[in-house]
Coordinates of C-alpha atoms in Angstrom, one line a residue:
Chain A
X1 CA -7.0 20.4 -40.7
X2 CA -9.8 17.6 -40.3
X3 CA -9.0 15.9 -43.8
X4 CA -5.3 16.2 -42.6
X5 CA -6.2 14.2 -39.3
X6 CA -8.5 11.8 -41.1
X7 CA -6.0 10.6 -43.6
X8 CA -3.7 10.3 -40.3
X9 CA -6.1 8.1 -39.4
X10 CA -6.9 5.9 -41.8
X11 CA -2.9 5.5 -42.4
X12 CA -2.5 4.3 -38.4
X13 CA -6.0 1.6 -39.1
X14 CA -5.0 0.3 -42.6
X15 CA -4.7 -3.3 -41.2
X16 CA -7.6 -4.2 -39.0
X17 CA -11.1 -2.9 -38.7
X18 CA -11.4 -0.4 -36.3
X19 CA -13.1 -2.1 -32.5
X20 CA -15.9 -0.6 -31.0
X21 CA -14.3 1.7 -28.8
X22 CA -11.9 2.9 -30.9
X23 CA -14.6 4.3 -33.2
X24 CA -16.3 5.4 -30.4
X25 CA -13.1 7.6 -29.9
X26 CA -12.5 8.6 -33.5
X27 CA -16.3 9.7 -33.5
X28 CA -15.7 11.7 -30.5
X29 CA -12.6 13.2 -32.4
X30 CA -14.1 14.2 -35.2
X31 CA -17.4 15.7 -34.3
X32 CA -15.4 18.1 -32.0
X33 CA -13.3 18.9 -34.1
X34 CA -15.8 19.9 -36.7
X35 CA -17.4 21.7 -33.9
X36 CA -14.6 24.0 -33.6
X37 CA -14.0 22.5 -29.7
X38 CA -10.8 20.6 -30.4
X39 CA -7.7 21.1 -32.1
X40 CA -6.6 17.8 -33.1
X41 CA -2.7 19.4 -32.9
X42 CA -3.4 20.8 -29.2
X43 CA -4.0 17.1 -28.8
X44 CA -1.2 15.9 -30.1
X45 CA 0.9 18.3 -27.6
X46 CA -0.8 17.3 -24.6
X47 CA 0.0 13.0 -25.7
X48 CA 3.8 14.2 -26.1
X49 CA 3.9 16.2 -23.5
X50 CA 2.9 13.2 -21.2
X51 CA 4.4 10.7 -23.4
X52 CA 8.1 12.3 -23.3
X53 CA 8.2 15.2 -20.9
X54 CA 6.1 14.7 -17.7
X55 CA 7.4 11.2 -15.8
X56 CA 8.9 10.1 -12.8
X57 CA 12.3 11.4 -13.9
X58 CA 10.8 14.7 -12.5
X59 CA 10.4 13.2 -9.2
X60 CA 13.7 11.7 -9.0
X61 CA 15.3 15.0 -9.4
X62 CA 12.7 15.9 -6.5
X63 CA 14.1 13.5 -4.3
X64 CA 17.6 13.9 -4.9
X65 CA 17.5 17.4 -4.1
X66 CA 15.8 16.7 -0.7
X67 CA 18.8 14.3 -0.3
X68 CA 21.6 16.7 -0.7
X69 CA 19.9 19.7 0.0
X70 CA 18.5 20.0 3.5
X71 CA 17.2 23.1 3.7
X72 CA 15.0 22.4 0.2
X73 CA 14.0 19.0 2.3
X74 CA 12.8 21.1 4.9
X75 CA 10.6 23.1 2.3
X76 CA 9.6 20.2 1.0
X77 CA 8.2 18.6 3.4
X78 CA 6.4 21.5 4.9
X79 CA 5.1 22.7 1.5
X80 CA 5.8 20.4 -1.1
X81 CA 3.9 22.4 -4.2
X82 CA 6.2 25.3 -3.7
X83 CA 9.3 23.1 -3.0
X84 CA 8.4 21.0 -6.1
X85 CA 7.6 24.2 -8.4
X86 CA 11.3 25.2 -7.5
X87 CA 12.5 22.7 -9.9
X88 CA 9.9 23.3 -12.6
X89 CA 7.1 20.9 -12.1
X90 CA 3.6 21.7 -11.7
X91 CA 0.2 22.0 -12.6
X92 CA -2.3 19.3 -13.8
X93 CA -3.1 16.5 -11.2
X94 CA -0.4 18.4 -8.5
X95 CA -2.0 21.5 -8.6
X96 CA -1.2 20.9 -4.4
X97 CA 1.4 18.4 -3.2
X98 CA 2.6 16.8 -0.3
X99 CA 5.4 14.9 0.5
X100 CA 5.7 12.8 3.1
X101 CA 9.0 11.1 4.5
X102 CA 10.0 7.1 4.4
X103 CA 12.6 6.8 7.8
X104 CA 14.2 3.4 8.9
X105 CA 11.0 3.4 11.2
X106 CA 7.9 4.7 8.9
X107 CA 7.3 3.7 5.3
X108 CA 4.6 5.2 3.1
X109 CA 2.3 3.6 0.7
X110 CA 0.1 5.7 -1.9
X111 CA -3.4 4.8 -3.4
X112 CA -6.4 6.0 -4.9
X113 CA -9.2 3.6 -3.7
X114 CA -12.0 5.8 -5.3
X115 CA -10.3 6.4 -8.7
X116 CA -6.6 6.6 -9.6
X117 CA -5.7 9.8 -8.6
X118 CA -1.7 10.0 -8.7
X119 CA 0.6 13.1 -9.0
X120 CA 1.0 13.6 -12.6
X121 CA 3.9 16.7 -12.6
X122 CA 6.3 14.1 -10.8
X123 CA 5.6 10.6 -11.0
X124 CA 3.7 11.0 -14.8
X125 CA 0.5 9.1 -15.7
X126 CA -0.1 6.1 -13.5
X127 CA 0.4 2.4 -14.3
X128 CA -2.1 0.2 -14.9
X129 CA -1.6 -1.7 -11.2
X130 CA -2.1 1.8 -9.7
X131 CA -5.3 1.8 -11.6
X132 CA -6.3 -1.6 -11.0
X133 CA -8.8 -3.3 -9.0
X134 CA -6.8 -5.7 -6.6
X135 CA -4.2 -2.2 -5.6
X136 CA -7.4 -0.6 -4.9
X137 CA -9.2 -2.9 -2.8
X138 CA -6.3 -4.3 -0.8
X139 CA -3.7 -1.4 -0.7
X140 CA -5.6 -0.2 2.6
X141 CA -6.9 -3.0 4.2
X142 CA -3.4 -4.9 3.7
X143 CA -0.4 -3.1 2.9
X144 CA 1.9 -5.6 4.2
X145 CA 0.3 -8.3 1.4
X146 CA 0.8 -6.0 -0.8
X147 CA 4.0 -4.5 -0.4
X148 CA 5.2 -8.2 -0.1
X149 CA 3.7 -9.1 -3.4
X150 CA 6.3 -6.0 -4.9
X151 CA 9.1 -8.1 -2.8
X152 CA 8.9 -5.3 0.0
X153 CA 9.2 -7.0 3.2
X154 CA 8.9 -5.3 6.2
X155 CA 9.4 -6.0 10.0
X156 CA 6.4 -6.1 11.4
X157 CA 7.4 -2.9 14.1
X158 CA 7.7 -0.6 10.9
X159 CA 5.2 2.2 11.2
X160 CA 3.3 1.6 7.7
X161 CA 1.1 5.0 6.4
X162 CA -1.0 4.6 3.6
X163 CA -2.1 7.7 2.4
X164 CA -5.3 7.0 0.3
X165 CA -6.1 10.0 -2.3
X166 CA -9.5 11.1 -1.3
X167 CA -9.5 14.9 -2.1
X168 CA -7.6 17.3 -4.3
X169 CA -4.0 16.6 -2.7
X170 CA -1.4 14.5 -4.6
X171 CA 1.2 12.8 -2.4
X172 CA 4.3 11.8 -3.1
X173 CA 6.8 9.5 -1.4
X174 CA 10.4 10.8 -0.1
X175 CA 12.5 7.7 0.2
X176 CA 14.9 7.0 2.4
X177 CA 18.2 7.2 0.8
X178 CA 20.4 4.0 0.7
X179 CA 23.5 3.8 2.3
X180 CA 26.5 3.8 0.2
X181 CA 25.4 6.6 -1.5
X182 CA 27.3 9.5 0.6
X183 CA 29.9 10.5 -2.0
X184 CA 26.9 10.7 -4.8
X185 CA 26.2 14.0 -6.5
X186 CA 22.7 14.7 -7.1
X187 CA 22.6 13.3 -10.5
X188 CA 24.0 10.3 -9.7
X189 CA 22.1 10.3 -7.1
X190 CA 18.6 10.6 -9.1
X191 CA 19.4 7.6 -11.5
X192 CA 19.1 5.3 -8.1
X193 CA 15.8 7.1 -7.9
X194 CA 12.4 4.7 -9.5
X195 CA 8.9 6.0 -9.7
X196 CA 8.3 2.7 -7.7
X197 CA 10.2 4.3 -4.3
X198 CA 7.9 7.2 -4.9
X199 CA 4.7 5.7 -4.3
X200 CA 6.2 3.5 -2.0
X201 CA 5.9 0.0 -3.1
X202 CA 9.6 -0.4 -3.5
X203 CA 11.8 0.3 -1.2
X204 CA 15.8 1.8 -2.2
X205 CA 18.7 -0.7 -1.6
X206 CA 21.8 -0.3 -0.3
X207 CA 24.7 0.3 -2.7
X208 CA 27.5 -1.9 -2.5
X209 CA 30.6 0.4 -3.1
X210 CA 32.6 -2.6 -4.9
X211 CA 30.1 -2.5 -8.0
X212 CA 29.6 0.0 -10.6
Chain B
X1 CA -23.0 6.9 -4.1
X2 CA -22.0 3.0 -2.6
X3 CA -20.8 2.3 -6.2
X4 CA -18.0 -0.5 -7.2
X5 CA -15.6 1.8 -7.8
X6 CA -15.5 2.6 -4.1
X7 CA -13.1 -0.4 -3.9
X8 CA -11.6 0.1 -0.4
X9 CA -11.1 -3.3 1.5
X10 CA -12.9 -5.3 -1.1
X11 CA -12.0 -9.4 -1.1
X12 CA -11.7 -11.1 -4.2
X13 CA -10.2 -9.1 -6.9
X14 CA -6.9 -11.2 -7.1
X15 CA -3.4 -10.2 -7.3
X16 CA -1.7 -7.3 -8.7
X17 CA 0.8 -8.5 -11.1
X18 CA 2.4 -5.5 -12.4
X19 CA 3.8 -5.0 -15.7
X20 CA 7.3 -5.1 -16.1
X21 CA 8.6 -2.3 -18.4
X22 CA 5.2 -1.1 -19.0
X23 CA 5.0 2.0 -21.6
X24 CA 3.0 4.7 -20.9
X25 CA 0.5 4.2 -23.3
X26 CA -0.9 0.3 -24.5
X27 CA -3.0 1.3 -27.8
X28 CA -2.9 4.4 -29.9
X29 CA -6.4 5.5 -28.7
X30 CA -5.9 5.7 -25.1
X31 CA -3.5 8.3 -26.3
X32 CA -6.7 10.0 -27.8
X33 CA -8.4 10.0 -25.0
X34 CA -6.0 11.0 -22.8
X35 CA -5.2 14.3 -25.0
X36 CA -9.2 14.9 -25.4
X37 CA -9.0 15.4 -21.7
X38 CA -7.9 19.1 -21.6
X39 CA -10.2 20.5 -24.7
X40 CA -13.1 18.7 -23.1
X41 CA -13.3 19.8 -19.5
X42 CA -12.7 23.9 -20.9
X43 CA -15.2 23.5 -24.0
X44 CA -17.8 21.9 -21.4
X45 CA -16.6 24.0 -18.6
X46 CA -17.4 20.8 -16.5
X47 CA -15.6 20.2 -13.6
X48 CA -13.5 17.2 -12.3
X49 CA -15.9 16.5 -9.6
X50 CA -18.9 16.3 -12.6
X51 CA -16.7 14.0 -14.4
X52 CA -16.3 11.4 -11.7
X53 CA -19.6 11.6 -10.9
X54 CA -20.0 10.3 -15.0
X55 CA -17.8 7.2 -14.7
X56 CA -19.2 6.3 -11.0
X57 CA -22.6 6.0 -12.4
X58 CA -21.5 3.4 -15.8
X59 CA -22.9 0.7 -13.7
X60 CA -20.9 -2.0 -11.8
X61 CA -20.3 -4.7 -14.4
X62 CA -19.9 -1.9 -16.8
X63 CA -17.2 0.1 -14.8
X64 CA -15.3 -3.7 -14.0
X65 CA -15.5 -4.9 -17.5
X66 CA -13.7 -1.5 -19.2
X67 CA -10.9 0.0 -18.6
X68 CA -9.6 3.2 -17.3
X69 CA -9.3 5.4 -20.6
X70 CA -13.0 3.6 -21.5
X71 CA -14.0 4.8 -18.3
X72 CA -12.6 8.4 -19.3
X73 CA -14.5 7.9 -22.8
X74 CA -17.6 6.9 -21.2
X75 CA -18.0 10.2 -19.1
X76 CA -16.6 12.4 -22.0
X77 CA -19.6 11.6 -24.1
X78 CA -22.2 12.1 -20.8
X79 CA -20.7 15.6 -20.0
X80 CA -21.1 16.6 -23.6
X81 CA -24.4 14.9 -23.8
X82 CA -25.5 16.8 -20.9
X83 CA -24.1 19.7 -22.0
X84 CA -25.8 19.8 -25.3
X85 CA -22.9 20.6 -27.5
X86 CA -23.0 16.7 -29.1
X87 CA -26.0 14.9 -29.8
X88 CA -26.6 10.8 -29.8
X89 CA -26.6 11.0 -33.5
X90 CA -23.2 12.7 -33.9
X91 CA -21.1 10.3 -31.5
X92 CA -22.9 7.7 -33.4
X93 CA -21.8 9.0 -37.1
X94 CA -18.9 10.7 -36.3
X95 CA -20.6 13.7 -38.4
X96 CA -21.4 16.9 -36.9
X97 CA -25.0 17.9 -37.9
X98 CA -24.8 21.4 -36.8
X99 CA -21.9 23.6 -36.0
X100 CA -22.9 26.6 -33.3
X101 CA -20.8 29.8 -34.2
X102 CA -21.4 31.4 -31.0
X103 CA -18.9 28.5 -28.8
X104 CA -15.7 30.0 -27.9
X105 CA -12.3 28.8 -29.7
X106 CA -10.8 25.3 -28.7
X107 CA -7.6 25.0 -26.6
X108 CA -4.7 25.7 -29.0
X109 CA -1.0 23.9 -29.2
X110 CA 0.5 27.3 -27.6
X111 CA -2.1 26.9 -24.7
X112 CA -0.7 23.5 -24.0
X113 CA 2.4 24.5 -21.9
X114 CA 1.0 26.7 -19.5
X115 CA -2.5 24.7 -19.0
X116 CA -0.3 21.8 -17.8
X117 CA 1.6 23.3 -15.9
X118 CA -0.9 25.5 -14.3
X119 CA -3.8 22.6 -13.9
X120 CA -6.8 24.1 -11.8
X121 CA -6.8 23.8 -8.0
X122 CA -9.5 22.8 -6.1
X123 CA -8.0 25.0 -3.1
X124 CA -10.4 28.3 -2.9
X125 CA -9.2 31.9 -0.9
X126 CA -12.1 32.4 0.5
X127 CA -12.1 32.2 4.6
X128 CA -14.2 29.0 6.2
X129 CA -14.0 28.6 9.8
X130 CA -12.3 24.9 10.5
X131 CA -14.4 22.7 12.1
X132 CA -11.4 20.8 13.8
X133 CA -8.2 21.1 14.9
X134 CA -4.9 19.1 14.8
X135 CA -5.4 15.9 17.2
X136 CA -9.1 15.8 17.1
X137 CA -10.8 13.0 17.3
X138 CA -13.8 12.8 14.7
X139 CA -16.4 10.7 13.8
X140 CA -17.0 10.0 9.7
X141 CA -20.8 10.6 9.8
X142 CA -22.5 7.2 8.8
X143 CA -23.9 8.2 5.8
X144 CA -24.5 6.9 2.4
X145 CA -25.5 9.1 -0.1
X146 CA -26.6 8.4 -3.3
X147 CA -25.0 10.9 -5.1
X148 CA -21.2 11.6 -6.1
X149 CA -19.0 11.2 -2.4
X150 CA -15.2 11.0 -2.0
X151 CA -16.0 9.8 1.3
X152 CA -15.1 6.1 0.8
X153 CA -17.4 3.3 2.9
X154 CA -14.9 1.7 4.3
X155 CA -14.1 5.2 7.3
X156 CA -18.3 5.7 7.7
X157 CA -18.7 5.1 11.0
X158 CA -15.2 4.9 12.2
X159 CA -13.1 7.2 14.8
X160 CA -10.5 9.0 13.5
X161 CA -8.0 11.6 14.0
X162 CA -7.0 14.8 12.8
X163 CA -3.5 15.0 11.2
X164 CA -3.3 18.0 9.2
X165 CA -5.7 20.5 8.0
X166 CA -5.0 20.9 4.3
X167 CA -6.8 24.4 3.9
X168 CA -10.0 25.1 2.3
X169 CA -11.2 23.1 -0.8
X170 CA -13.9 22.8 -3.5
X171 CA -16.1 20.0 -1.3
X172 CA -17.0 17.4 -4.6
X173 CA -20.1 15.9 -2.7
X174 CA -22.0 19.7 -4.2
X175 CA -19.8 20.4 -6.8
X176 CA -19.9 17.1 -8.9
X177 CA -24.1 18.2 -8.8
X178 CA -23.9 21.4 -9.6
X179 CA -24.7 22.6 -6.4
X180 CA -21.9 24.7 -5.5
X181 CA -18.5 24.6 -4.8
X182 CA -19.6 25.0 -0.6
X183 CA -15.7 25.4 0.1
X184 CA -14.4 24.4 3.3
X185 CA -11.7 22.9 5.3
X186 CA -10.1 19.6 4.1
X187 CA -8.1 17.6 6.4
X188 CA -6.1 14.3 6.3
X189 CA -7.7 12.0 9.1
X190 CA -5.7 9.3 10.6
X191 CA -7.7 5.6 11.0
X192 CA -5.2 2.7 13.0
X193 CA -5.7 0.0 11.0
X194 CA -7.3 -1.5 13.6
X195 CA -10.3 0.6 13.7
X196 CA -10.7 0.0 10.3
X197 CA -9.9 -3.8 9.8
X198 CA -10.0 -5.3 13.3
X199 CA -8.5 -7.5 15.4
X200 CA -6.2 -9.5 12.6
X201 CA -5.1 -5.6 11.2
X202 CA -1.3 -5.0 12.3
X203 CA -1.3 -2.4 15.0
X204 CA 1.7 -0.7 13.6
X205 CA -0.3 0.5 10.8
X206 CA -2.9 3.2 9.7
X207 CA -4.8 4.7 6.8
X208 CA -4.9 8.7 5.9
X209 CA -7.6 9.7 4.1
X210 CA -8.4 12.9 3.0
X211 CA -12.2 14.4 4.5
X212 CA -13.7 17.5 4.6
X213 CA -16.1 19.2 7.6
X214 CA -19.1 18.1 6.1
X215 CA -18.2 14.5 6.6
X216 CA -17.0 14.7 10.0
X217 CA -18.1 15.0 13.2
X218 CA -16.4 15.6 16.7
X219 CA -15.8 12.2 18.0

């Protein structure tokens, strides 16, 4: 298994030397692995499991349930690991969820100020502005700069929440659904649906019935 | 700990410029890292609280000049460190110099599924009286510790208000020490911007950040 992986290796690093942290890494690797603590393979599952299977997708299909399902809204909002784990996702970094609601009134604005804690089952792993230092430090102390700098805009009698990560809680964002969008089954409706809505930097618009 | 990570309300870090189309990954060994993440934590039995605690004590210009997946790296090779199951010498070499048959067999590919979708929740059973209810108003005790907190700086001090009372949860502040998981009541406390912020802060706004009992008082 370990000369399998090392030749793996080598293939991926036949044009450059290796830098300093990516030995670092391949050290790490390899010395588990020889340890009998890793399984380079049950690696390899967990990267395409978050490379192809876990993403914001997942939320979308979230959200566009709440929007044509009112009673799963309801459990949504009032238990949103339960209402979540009705359509299948789950488990690392959303062990608990909660969702909270944009209206034309309130809008919601997720961050992590001590780390980058983010909910994994529905929105996938987080970008690297979520991560960064400038979200970080200004998400909380101001929003509206922020959410400008993502070309949000809002009147300045919007409600804004920012709900900063602190604990074990994930939160996620229910947008408010555009108008136009009455006649649209779910799965149309989840394609209007981006992982930006969901952590509330962006904020749905309208659909003009004349386009596509 | 007041650490730089604790960036709350911190000037001078710039804009955000997001990437567009960003993938998920940007180099084939954050993918390493990333995937190390489950085998680690169960062959260390370390917990998330322990592993924070790793990366919050890097050092500031260290933690500012790496990224997040270095960060991740970084307390990887503390926890096993301080776990005695790699020595300097192996994460140097890359060569294991001694291989303990007693540890218990890594996290296989059939594991995968149901360890992510499982995850490990930091909600416990167990009953702990709440200290506060819905509504309350609550001081965050002025504190500054200089161990592992998730009590940021920028609520110490401040008057808040309860919003919801999650349940009872692992408190971090013990647990990233080893001092026990001392579970108790977690709520989401309510701060108008303006308590936070001042004058200049729009008084439409407010911050929710999530606190437990021990960091609270009635206000």
């Amino acid at each position: 298994m370990s000369d399998h992986e090392s030749e793996h290796e080598h293939h991926h690093a036949n044009s450059r030397p290796l830098s300093e942290v990516e030995l670092r890494v391949k050290a790490l690797e390899q010395v588990l692995t020889e340890k009998g603590l890793v399984d380079p393979d049950a690696v390899d599952a967990i990267i395409e499991t978050y490379e192809e299977k876990v993403g914001p997708r997942n939320g979308s299909r979230v959200v566009a349930r709440a929007w044509s399902d009112p009673e799963y809204k309801k459990r949504l909002l009032k238990d949103g690991t339960s209402a979540i784990a009705e359509l299948g996702y789950s488990g690392i970094q959303g062990e608990d969820m909660v969702v909270i609601e944009n209206t034309a009134d309130v809008h919601n604005l997720l961050v992590c100020t001590l780390c980058s804690c983010y909910p994994w089952p529905t929105l996938g792993l987080p970008p690297v502005w979520y991560k960064s230092a400038p979200y970080r430090s200004r998400a909380v102390s101001e929003p509206r700069k922020v959410l400008e700098e993502f070309g949000v805009s809002l009147p300045a009698n919007t409600e804004i929440r920012v709900w900063d990560s602190t604990a074990e809680l994930r939160y996620m964002v229910l947008p408010e659904r555009p108008s136009g969008t009455d006649d649209m089954d779910e799965e149309a409706l989840a394609e209007l649906i981006t992982r930006d809505s969901m952590i509330g930097v962006e904020r749905l618009k309208p659909i003009d019935k004349g386009a596509s | 700990m007041n650490g730089v990570h604790d960036f709350g309300g911190m000037h001078g870090y710039g804009e955000i410029n997001p990437e567009q189309n960003e993938p998920v990954f940007h180099d084939e060994w954050e993918k390493r890292v990333l995937g190390l993440f489950v085998p680690i934590m169960a062959a260390s039995g370390m917990c998330v609280d322990e592993f924070r605690a790793q990366i919050e004590l890097m050092g500031a210009s260290n933690y500012l000049k790496t990224s997040y997946y270095e960060h991740w790296l970084h307390a990887f090779e503390k926890l096993l460190l301080t776990s005695g199951l790699v020595t300097e010498e192996e994460l140097r070499s890359g060569k294991a110099s001694m291989v303990d048959p007693a540890i218990s067999p890594p996290v296989t590919v059939s594991d995968i599924p149901v360890i992510t979708a499982t995850g490990s929740s930091a909600r416990r059973d167990g009953k702990a009286e709440p200290k506060f209810k819905k509504n309350d108003l609550v001081l965050v005790r002025n504190e500054h510790p200089t161990h592992h907190t998730r009590c940021p700086r920028y609520v110490r001090d401040k008057i808040g208000q309860i919003d919801r009372d999650h349940g009872v949860f692992v408190f971090p502040d013990t647990a990233a020490h080893g001092n026990g998981e001392k579970p108790q009541h977690c709520y989401s406390v309510k701060f108008s911007a303006r308590e936070l912020w001042g004058d200049n802060a729009s008084e439409s706004d407010s911050i929710y950040v999530d606190l437990w009992d021990d960091h609270l008082i009635l206000g």
